[in-house]
Structures are given as structure tokens and as C-alpha cells.
One Martini backbone bead per residue (centre of mass of N, CA, C, O) as a GRO file, in nm:
protein
  338
    1MET     BB    1   1.823   1.799   0.015
    2SER     BB    2   1.753   2.051  -0.096
    3ILE     BB    3   1.441   2.214  -0.228
    4ASP     BB    4   1.619   2.388  -0.451
    5ILE     BB    5   1.794   2.123  -0.577
    6THR     BB    6   1.529   1.942  -0.611
    7VAL     BB    7   1.394   2.128  -0.832
    8LYS     BB    8   1.648   2.163  -1.039
    9GLY     BB    9   1.653   1.876  -1.102
   10ILE     BB   10   1.334   1.826  -1.202
   11ALA     BB   11   1.377   2.033  -1.440
   12ALA     BB   12   1.626   1.889  -1.558
   13PHE     BB   13   1.499   1.622  -1.630
   14LEU     BB   14   1.222   1.718  -1.778
   15SER     BB   15   1.383   1.860  -2.012
   16ASP     BB   16   1.541   1.602  -2.106
   17ALA     BB   17   1.275   1.413  -2.152
   18TRP     BB   18   1.120   1.658  -2.337
   19GLN     BB   19   1.291   1.839  -2.506
   20THR     BB   20   1.220   2.114  -2.301
   21PRO     BB   21   1.186   2.357  -2.118
   22VAL     BB   22   1.137   2.373  -1.780
   23GLU     BB   23   0.927   2.503  -1.540
   24ILE     BB   24   0.927   2.576  -1.190
   25SER     BB   25   0.614   2.595  -0.942
   26GLU     BB   26   0.449   2.570  -0.646
   27VAL     BB   27   0.597   2.460  -0.419
   28ALA     BB   28   0.521   2.134  -0.197
   29PRO     BB   29   0.607   1.965   0.055
   30ALA     BB   30   0.543   1.593   0.110
   31SER     BB   31   0.483   1.354   0.260
   32ALA     BB   32   0.590   0.964   0.250
   33GLY     BB   33   0.777   0.869   0.479
   34ALA     BB   34   1.072   0.713   0.556
   35ARG     BB   35   1.159   0.647   0.234
   36ARG     BB   36   0.987   0.883   0.122
   37ARG     BB   37   0.925   1.181  -0.110
   38ASN     BB   38   0.693   1.459  -0.176
   39VAL     BB   39   0.669   1.682  -0.467
   40LEU     BB   40   0.488   1.960  -0.526
   41PHE     BB   41   0.397   2.104  -0.869
   42THR     BB   42   0.468   2.316  -1.107
   43ALA     BB   43   0.473   2.276  -1.465
   44TYR     BB   44   0.642   2.434  -1.765
   45ARG     BB   45   0.529   2.338  -2.081
   46ASP     BB   46   0.527   2.542  -2.340
   47GLY     BB   47   0.345   2.721  -2.091
   48GLU     BB   48   0.209   2.482  -1.973
   49PRO     BB   49   0.033   2.363  -1.695
   50MET     BB   50   0.132   2.120  -1.454
   51ARG     BB   51   0.008   1.900  -1.193
   52LEU     BB   52   0.269   1.770  -0.976
   53VAL     BB   53   0.467   1.466  -0.880
   54ALA     BB   54   0.721   1.375  -0.677
   55THR     BB   55   0.888   1.051  -0.605
   56ILE     BB   56   1.138   1.014  -0.356
   57ILE     BB   57   1.422   0.833  -0.310
   58HIS     BB   58   1.677   0.898  -0.084
   59HIS     BB   59   1.801   0.597  -0.182
   60ALA     BB   60   1.840   0.329  -0.346
   61GLY     BB   61   1.879   0.133  -0.082
   62LEU     BB   62   1.538   0.221  -0.012
   63GLN     BB   63   1.417   0.012  -0.195
   64ILE     BB   64   1.174  -0.222  -0.265
   65MET     BB   65   1.129  -0.097  -0.551
   66THR     BB   66   1.168   0.013  -0.849
   67VAL     BB   67   1.051   0.277  -1.003
   68GLU     BB   68   1.009   0.131  -1.259
   69THR     BB   69   0.821  -0.084  -1.155
   70GLU     BB   70   0.627   0.085  -1.031
   71ALA     BB   71   0.527   0.248  -1.282
   72ALA     BB   72   0.447   0.005  -1.445
   73THR     BB   73   0.218  -0.080  -1.261
   74LEU     BB   74   0.048   0.166  -1.274
   75ARG     BB   75   0.011   0.155  -1.601
   76LEU     BB   76  -0.148  -0.116  -1.568
   77ALA     BB   77  -0.365  -0.016  -1.396
   78GLU     BB   78  -0.456   0.217  -1.577
   79ASP     BB   79  -0.546   0.028  -1.832
   80ALA     BB   80  -0.765  -0.123  -1.643
   81GLY     BB   81  -0.919   0.132  -1.432
   82VAL     BB   82  -0.763   0.221  -1.221
   83ALA     BB   83  -0.723   0.423  -0.954
   84VAL     BB   84  -0.485   0.639  -1.076
   85ALA     BB   85  -0.187   0.800  -1.132
   86HIS     BB   86  -0.024   0.960  -1.408
   87VAL     BB   87   0.267   0.876  -1.574
   88GLN     BB   88   0.524   1.082  -1.702
   89ALA     BB   89   0.798   0.985  -1.531
   90VAL     BB   90   1.132   0.844  -1.521
   91CYS     BB   91   1.416   0.820  -1.260
   92MET     BB   92   1.736   0.638  -1.222
   93ASP     BB   93   1.915   0.905  -1.171
   94PRO     BB   94   2.055   1.044  -0.869
   95ALA     BB   95   2.169   1.318  -0.979
   96TYR     BB   96   1.949   1.515  -0.964
   97VAL     BB   97   1.829   1.454  -0.624
   98GLY     BB   98   1.978   1.169  -0.490
   99GLY     BB   99   1.743   0.989  -0.629
  100PRO     BB  100   1.493   0.802  -0.742
  101PHE     BB  101   1.231   0.901  -0.964
  102PHE     BB  102   0.878   1.006  -1.023
  103VAL     BB  103   0.617   1.131  -1.235
  104THR     BB  104   0.301   1.281  -1.173
  105ASN     BB  105  -0.036   1.345  -1.130
  106GLN     BB  106  -0.216   1.547  -0.979
  107ILE     BB  107  -0.437   1.477  -0.698
  108ALA     BB  108  -0.724   1.615  -0.551
  109GLY     BB  109  -0.721   1.530  -0.189
  110GLU     BB  110  -0.743   1.301   0.056
  111THR     BB  111  -0.499   1.109   0.279
  112VAL     BB  112  -0.539   1.138   0.567
  113GLY     BB  113  -0.714   0.932   0.765
  114ARG     BB  114  -0.876   1.117   0.956
  115GLN     BB  115  -0.953   1.338   0.717
  116ILE     BB  116  -1.139   1.113   0.568
  117LEU     BB  117  -1.342   1.085   0.829
  118ARG     BB  118  -1.433   1.363   0.829
  119LEU     BB  119  -1.536   1.383   0.541
  120VAL     BB  120  -1.750   1.164   0.586
  121GLU     BB  121  -1.902   1.276   0.799
  122ALA     BB  122  -2.008   1.549   0.622
  123ASN     BB  123  -2.074   1.305   0.398
  124ALA     BB  124  -2.341   1.110   0.314
  125GLY     BB  125  -2.245   0.814   0.190
  126LEU     BB  126  -1.931   0.819   0.132
  127GLY     BB  127  -1.813   0.551   0.242
  128PRO     BB  128  -1.960   0.337   0.073
  129THR     BB  129  -1.833   0.476  -0.203
  130ILE     BB  130  -1.548   0.431  -0.137
  131ALA     BB  131  -1.542   0.113  -0.090
  132HIS     BB  132  -1.657   0.049  -0.372
  133GLY     BB  133  -1.442   0.179  -0.543
  134ILE     BB  134  -1.202  -0.008  -0.441
  135GLY     BB  135  -1.314  -0.272  -0.500
  136GLU     BB  136  -1.347  -0.223  -0.823
  137SER     BB  137  -1.032  -0.165  -0.860
  138LEU     BB  138  -0.949  -0.428  -0.756
  139ALA     BB  139  -1.106  -0.616  -0.963
  140LYS     BB  140  -0.949  -0.503  -1.198
  141LEU     BB  141  -0.648  -0.578  -1.117
  142HIS     BB  142  -0.708  -0.887  -1.110
  143ALA     BB  143  -0.782  -0.918  -1.400
  144VAL     BB  144  -0.512  -0.901  -1.492
  145ASP     BB  145  -0.246  -1.030  -1.665
  146PRO     BB  146   0.027  -1.147  -1.508
  147ALA     BB  147   0.200  -1.132  -1.787
  148LEU     BB  148   0.186  -0.807  -1.787
  149ALA     BB  149   0.402  -0.782  -1.579
  150HIS     BB  150   0.661  -0.713  -1.446
  151PRO     BB  151   0.955  -0.905  -1.409
  152ALA     BB  152   1.025  -0.781  -1.096
  153LEU     BB  153   0.782  -0.871  -0.980
  154GLU     BB  154   0.687  -1.025  -0.716
  155ARG     BB  155   0.702  -1.387  -0.666
  156PRO     BB  156   0.650  -1.719  -0.670
  157ALA     BB  157   0.806  -1.976  -0.661
  158LEU     BB  158   0.871  -2.248  -0.828
  159GLY     BB  159   0.620  -2.450  -0.695
  160THR     BB  160   0.468  -2.232  -0.550
  161THR     BB  161   0.276  -2.050  -0.342
  162ALA     BB  162   0.132  -1.780  -0.222
  163ILE     BB  163   0.109  -1.918   0.088
  164ASP     BB  164   0.376  -2.003   0.112
  165ALA     BB  165   0.518  -1.705   0.082
  166ALA     BB  166   0.378  -1.584   0.307
  167LEU     BB  167   0.478  -1.776   0.527
  168ALA     BB  168   0.796  -1.725   0.485
  169HIS     BB  169   0.805  -1.433   0.539
  170VAL     BB  170   0.703  -1.458   0.840
  171ARG     BB  171   0.904  -1.645   0.946
  172ALA     BB  172   1.152  -1.463   0.898
  173GLN     BB  173   1.062  -1.252   1.117
  174LEU     BB  174   1.047  -1.446   1.362
  175ASP     BB  175   1.341  -1.521   1.366
  176VAL     BB  176   1.445  -1.188   1.426
  177LEU     BB  177   1.344  -1.123   1.674
  178LEU     BB  178   1.404  -0.932   1.964
  179GLN     BB  179   1.166  -1.088   2.095
  180PRO     BB  180   0.918  -1.290   2.183
  181SER     BB  181   0.589  -1.416   2.049
  182PRO     BB  182   0.356  -1.602   2.108
  183VAL     BB  183   0.118  -1.476   1.940
  184PHE     BB  184   0.274  -1.489   1.678
  185GLU     BB  185   0.306  -1.801   1.672
  186LEU     BB  186  -0.004  -1.881   1.702
  187ALA     BB  187  -0.081  -1.755   1.436
  188TYR     BB  188   0.100  -1.907   1.256
  189ALA     BB  189   0.004  -2.201   1.341
  190TRP     BB  190  -0.273  -2.160   1.224
  191LEU     BB  191  -0.219  -2.064   0.924
  192ASP     BB  192  -0.059  -2.339   0.867
  193SER     BB  193  -0.336  -2.527   0.953
  194HIS     BB  194  -0.542  -2.320   0.748
  195ARG     BB  195  -0.516  -2.354   0.482
  196PRO     BB  196  -0.677  -2.269   0.193
  197GLN     BB  197  -0.832  -2.501  -0.014
  198ALA     BB  198  -0.881  -2.268  -0.227
  199ARG     BB  199  -0.716  -2.188  -0.508
  200GLN     BB  200  -0.605  -1.918  -0.609
  201ARG     BB  201  -0.533  -1.692  -0.839
  202LEU     BB  202  -0.303  -1.527  -1.000
  203THR     BB  203  -0.214  -1.188  -0.908
  204VAL     BB  204  -0.232  -0.872  -0.903
  205VAL     BB  205  -0.094  -0.679  -0.590
  206HIS     BB  206  -0.070  -0.443  -0.394
  207ARG     BB  207  -0.077  -0.461  -0.050
  208ASP     BB  208  -0.153  -0.133   0.054
  209CYS     BB  209  -0.465  -0.107   0.077
  210ARG     BB  210  -0.540   0.184   0.254
  211ASN     BB  211  -0.608   0.384   0.490
  212GLY     BB  212  -0.349   0.633   0.364
  213ASN     BB  213  -0.346   0.501   0.023
  214ILE     BB  214  -0.556   0.741  -0.042
  215ILE     BB  215  -0.777   0.929  -0.269
  216VAL     BB  216  -1.029   1.164  -0.179
  217GLY     BB  217  -1.390   1.295  -0.202
  218PRO     BB  218  -1.698   1.366  -0.225
  219ASP     BB  219  -1.714   1.140  -0.470
  220GLY     BB  220  -1.463   0.971  -0.374
  221LEU     BB  221  -1.243   0.795  -0.539
  222ARG     BB  222  -0.935   0.870  -0.704
  223ALA     BB  223  -0.689   0.703  -0.554
  224ILE     BB  224  -0.412   0.477  -0.551
  225LEU     BB  225  -0.129   0.433  -0.347
  226ASP     BB  226   0.146   0.300  -0.310
  227TRP     BB  227   0.328   0.041  -0.526
  228GLU     BB  228   0.592  -0.072  -0.350
  229VAL     BB  229   0.434  -0.406  -0.290
  230ALA     BB  230   0.371  -0.532  -0.498
  231HIS     BB  231   0.248  -0.839  -0.647
  232LEU     BB  232   0.209  -1.198  -0.689
  233GLY     BB  233  -0.108  -1.307  -0.577
  234GLU     BB  234  -0.372  -1.300  -0.409
  235PRO     BB  235  -0.661  -1.103  -0.380
  236MET     BB  236  -0.774  -1.128  -0.088
  237GLU     BB  237  -0.519  -0.972   0.032
  238ASP     BB  238  -0.646  -0.687  -0.057
  239LEU     BB  239  -0.922  -0.707   0.118
  240ALA     BB  240  -0.798  -0.773   0.417
  241TRP     BB  241  -0.609  -0.541   0.440
  242MET     BB  242  -0.835  -0.301   0.441
  243CYS     BB  243  -0.949  -0.446   0.751
  244VAL     BB  244  -0.759  -0.364   0.920
  245ARG     BB  245  -0.766  -0.213   1.240
  246MET     BB  246  -0.541  -0.003   1.192
  247TRP     BB  247  -0.713   0.154   0.953
  248ARG     BB  248  -0.950   0.306   1.148
  249PHE     BB  249  -0.906   0.504   1.362
  250ARG     BB  250  -1.106   0.418   1.600
  251ASN     BB  251  -1.325   0.312   1.389
  252ASP     BB  252  -1.427  -0.010   1.458
  253GLU     BB  253  -1.725  -0.044   1.328
  254LEU     BB  254  -1.562   0.007   1.055
  255GLU     BB  255  -1.383  -0.231   0.863
  256VAL     BB  256  -1.330   0.003   0.626
  257GLY     BB  257  -1.122   0.238   0.741
  258GLY     BB  258  -1.384   0.359   0.907
  259PHE     BB  259  -1.618   0.412   0.675
  260ALA     BB  260  -1.704   0.100   0.611
  261ALA     BB  261  -1.832  -0.176   0.528
  262ARG     BB  262  -1.785  -0.471   0.393
  263ASP     BB  263  -2.020  -0.496   0.190
  264ASP     BB  264  -1.928  -0.237   0.033
  265LEU     BB  265  -1.672  -0.354  -0.090
  266ARG     BB  266  -1.797  -0.652  -0.214
  267ALA     BB  267  -1.983  -0.496  -0.413
  268GLY     BB  268  -1.770  -0.362  -0.582
  269TYR     BB  269  -1.614  -0.626  -0.657
  270GLU     BB  270  -1.836  -0.775  -0.788
  271ALA     BB  271  -1.938  -0.549  -0.985
  272ALA     BB  272  -1.652  -0.594  -1.138
  273GLY     BB  273  -1.601  -0.939  -1.108
  274GLY     BB  274  -1.526  -1.049  -0.841
  275ALA     BB  275  -1.419  -1.309  -0.621
  276TRP     BB  276  -1.560  -1.394  -0.306
  277ASP     BB  277  -1.361  -1.553  -0.014
  278GLU     BB  278  -1.428  -1.600   0.314
  279PRO     BB  279  -1.219  -1.790   0.417
  280SER     BB  280  -0.970  -1.622   0.276
  281PHE     BB  281  -1.027  -1.365   0.409
  282PHE     BB  282  -0.944  -1.443   0.677
  283TRP     BB  283  -0.678  -1.548   0.651
  284TRP     BB  284  -0.556  -1.269   0.543
  285LYS     BB  285  -0.645  -1.114   0.807
  286LEU     BB  286  -0.450  -1.243   0.982
  287TYR     BB  287  -0.170  -1.249   0.800
  288SER     BB  288  -0.176  -0.931   0.795
  289THR     BB  289  -0.170  -0.861   1.105
  290LEU     BB  290   0.102  -1.027   1.130
  291ARG     BB  291   0.275  -0.872   0.945
  292TRP     BB  292   0.229  -0.577   1.069
  293GLY     BB  293   0.360  -0.657   1.342
  294LEU     BB  294   0.646  -0.739   1.202
  295GLY     BB  295   0.692  -0.489   1.066
  296LEU     BB  296   0.712  -0.296   1.315
  297ALA     BB  297   0.945  -0.474   1.452
  298GLY     BB  298   1.143  -0.411   1.207
  299GLN     BB  299   1.168  -0.113   1.211
  300ALA     BB  300   1.269  -0.086   1.500
  301ARG     BB  301   1.517  -0.236   1.450
  302ALA     BB  302   1.653  -0.067   1.235
  303HIS     BB  303   1.699   0.145   1.426
  304LEU     BB  304   1.873   0.008   1.661
  305ASP     BB  305   2.088  -0.113   1.440
  306GLY     BB  306   2.146   0.127   1.221
  307THR     BB  307   2.025   0.110   0.930
  308PHE     BB  308   1.761   0.304   1.011
  309SER     BB  309   1.745   0.606   1.127
  310SER     BB  310   1.427   0.673   1.282
  311ILE     BB  311   1.147   0.797   1.436
  312VAL     BB  312   0.930   0.639   1.299
  313MET     BB  313   1.066   0.356   1.326
  314ALA     BB  314   1.098   0.372   1.647
  315GLY     BB  315   0.761   0.424   1.684
  316SER     BB  316   0.682   0.105   1.588
  317GLY     BB  317   0.716  -0.061   1.857
  318ARG     BB  318   0.454   0.045   2.017
  319ARG     BB  319   0.237  -0.121   1.837
  320VAL     BB  320   0.262  -0.442   1.839
  321GLY     BB  321   0.059  -0.519   2.084
  322GLU     BB  322  -0.176  -0.458   1.921
  323LEU     BB  323  -0.145  -0.678   1.722
  324GLU     BB  324  -0.157  -0.906   1.910
  325TYR     BB  325  -0.460  -0.848   1.994
  326ASP     BB  326  -0.581  -0.895   1.739
  327CYS     BB  327  -0.519  -1.176   1.658
  328LEU     BB  328  -0.666  -1.285   1.931
  329MET     BB  329  -0.934  -1.187   1.835
  330LEU     BB  330  -0.958  -1.330   1.547
  331LEU     BB  331  -0.927  -1.621   1.709
  332LYS     BB  332  -1.183  -1.589   1.875
  333ASN     BB  333  -1.343  -1.471   1.588
  334GLN     BB  334  -1.297  -1.607   1.315
  335PHE     BB  335  -1.621  -1.538   1.162
  336SER     BB  336  -1.632  -1.241   1.225
  337PRO     BB  337  -1.748  -0.925   1.073
  338SER     BB  338  -1.461  -0.794   1.254
   0.00000   0.00000   0.00000
């Protein structure tokens, strides 16, 4: 759908939702990955300007979760004090722009991973500040009563644990690989035989908090983005995912997104009341590395079999080997600080 038609559709929806004529200007499309796109704009409501962004799913079949569920999770996180964008409106009707979407406030700052690292390099002490802020936000998210989560939010089946659900998820992906991966099978076997003894409580988990899904400025963290894979799980999953090597953009010596040390993330998490569990952290870090390697393989498969043809999906396959290497290094140095 053309940007002009999209803008007209957003204006029509907001006019209907707010029951007052809305005009839109200063439109700037922005990339949001293979499944969704963002449109930045200024909306004039009763003459007052509002800087907003529409997050649009190309069509409903590409949704990982409904925009209604994602928006509800954003609102729940905001109420808990998590750094997120405020949700202004949600549209489930594809007639307006060709797919479902939701509208949030714009938050200024850097979002591109390497640009974030450049900003950190130019501002002494910024990296630890960002990591501390992420830790604080995740601790506040994990403190939310899971009973308040949207009923459609993914959760372990009755009688199973988050560990059971996690292992079942990667086992299913291993079983449909286009070619076998002895490394991924080894990682899975280790995870299955070294399940953390201490069971953590079920919490709301973002599941994709990383460098590339955050907005930062010279003052630190401003927002955590992309809540489409949030679920109910164990809190250490979020902290471990933040530390996967893939999100360091070659700045490997700094475990948290290439801009801070693990201790900075932990300090923020514990300062906001979170409980850190080191053995569980390692388990989830290896799991997260395996999960992303399988996710990349799955994206490449989706392109090859015609499920979703995209150069972004096609290019994912070339990085699978990197995740295999990372799994081996984690197994070699099981409880190393990096």
C-alpha cells in the first residue's frame, strides 16, 4: 500500500477513534523489520500537534500476536513504570491501511544498534547508564502480577513449566531444520540435562529486549520497543537474551549490547528489586543463543519454501553458523563472565 493511502487511512482511523477531524503531516516511513513497518507523523487533533508513530502489520497473517494483545502489554508495562511508548489507539480493522496497527507517542533517540554504540562512544559513562536503566525496567516488568496480563499472552501449558515450554519450542524447530545441526543438537541435549534446579516464578517477559529494540539518548534508556513476542515465562530469560553475542555488533568485550558489562545490567535489576540467579542466567543465555540460531534458520526456510519471500528472511540463513559457534563457546566456557 502506498504511503499516501496509508496516511489517509491513519487519519481516517484516528478521526473515527477520537471523534474529531484529524490531519496528518510530517510523514516519515521508518523500517521495522520484515513483518511490520513504522510510519512516523504529526497528528493535529483540535489544532494541537502530537508526534506519533503507527506500527503496522503488513497483513493479519504475519502477526506473531495480535496488535490488541501487544498494545495491552505495552499499557501494562507502562503502568508498572517500564520505559515504553504510550499507546494512543489500536486498530484491528485492516480496511484502513491494509492491516492491523497501533499508534503510540514518538520518542526521540537512537534505535539502530551500531548508532547506539557510536552514541555511547561519544558520551562517557552512557553505556553503563543504559544497561542500568534496562535492568530497572525489566525488574519492574517482572514484578507485575501475571494475572494482570492479557489472556491471549502466551504462557506454559497447565502442568508444565517455563523450562518445559522453552525446550519444546526449540525441539520443534530442530525437527524441521532443512539440514541437520549437530551443534544445535548438542546445545539442546545440554539444556535438557542441566535444567536449573531452582524454579523461578512466572512473570511477564519481554523476550526480545536487546540492542536494536531500544531507544536511547545521551541521558540513557528512553524506551523498550517491539513487544510482539512477550509471554509469561521466567525472568532470567530477558536478562540472558540481552547478553547474547549477536546483539553486541562486534563489540564483544562488553556483554550487554556491546555497550556495558553484565554487572551494570545486574546492578540496575537488583536496585529495582529484581533477584538475579547466575546458574539460571547461564542456562537461559545458552538457550537464547540456540533459539536465535534456530530462528534465523526458520526465517531462511520461510523464504526458500515461499511462506514469506523476503530478502531479509533470505539473508538470515547466512548467520546460522555464527550462532553454532556461539553455542560451542558457551559450552566450552560454561560460567565465564562473557
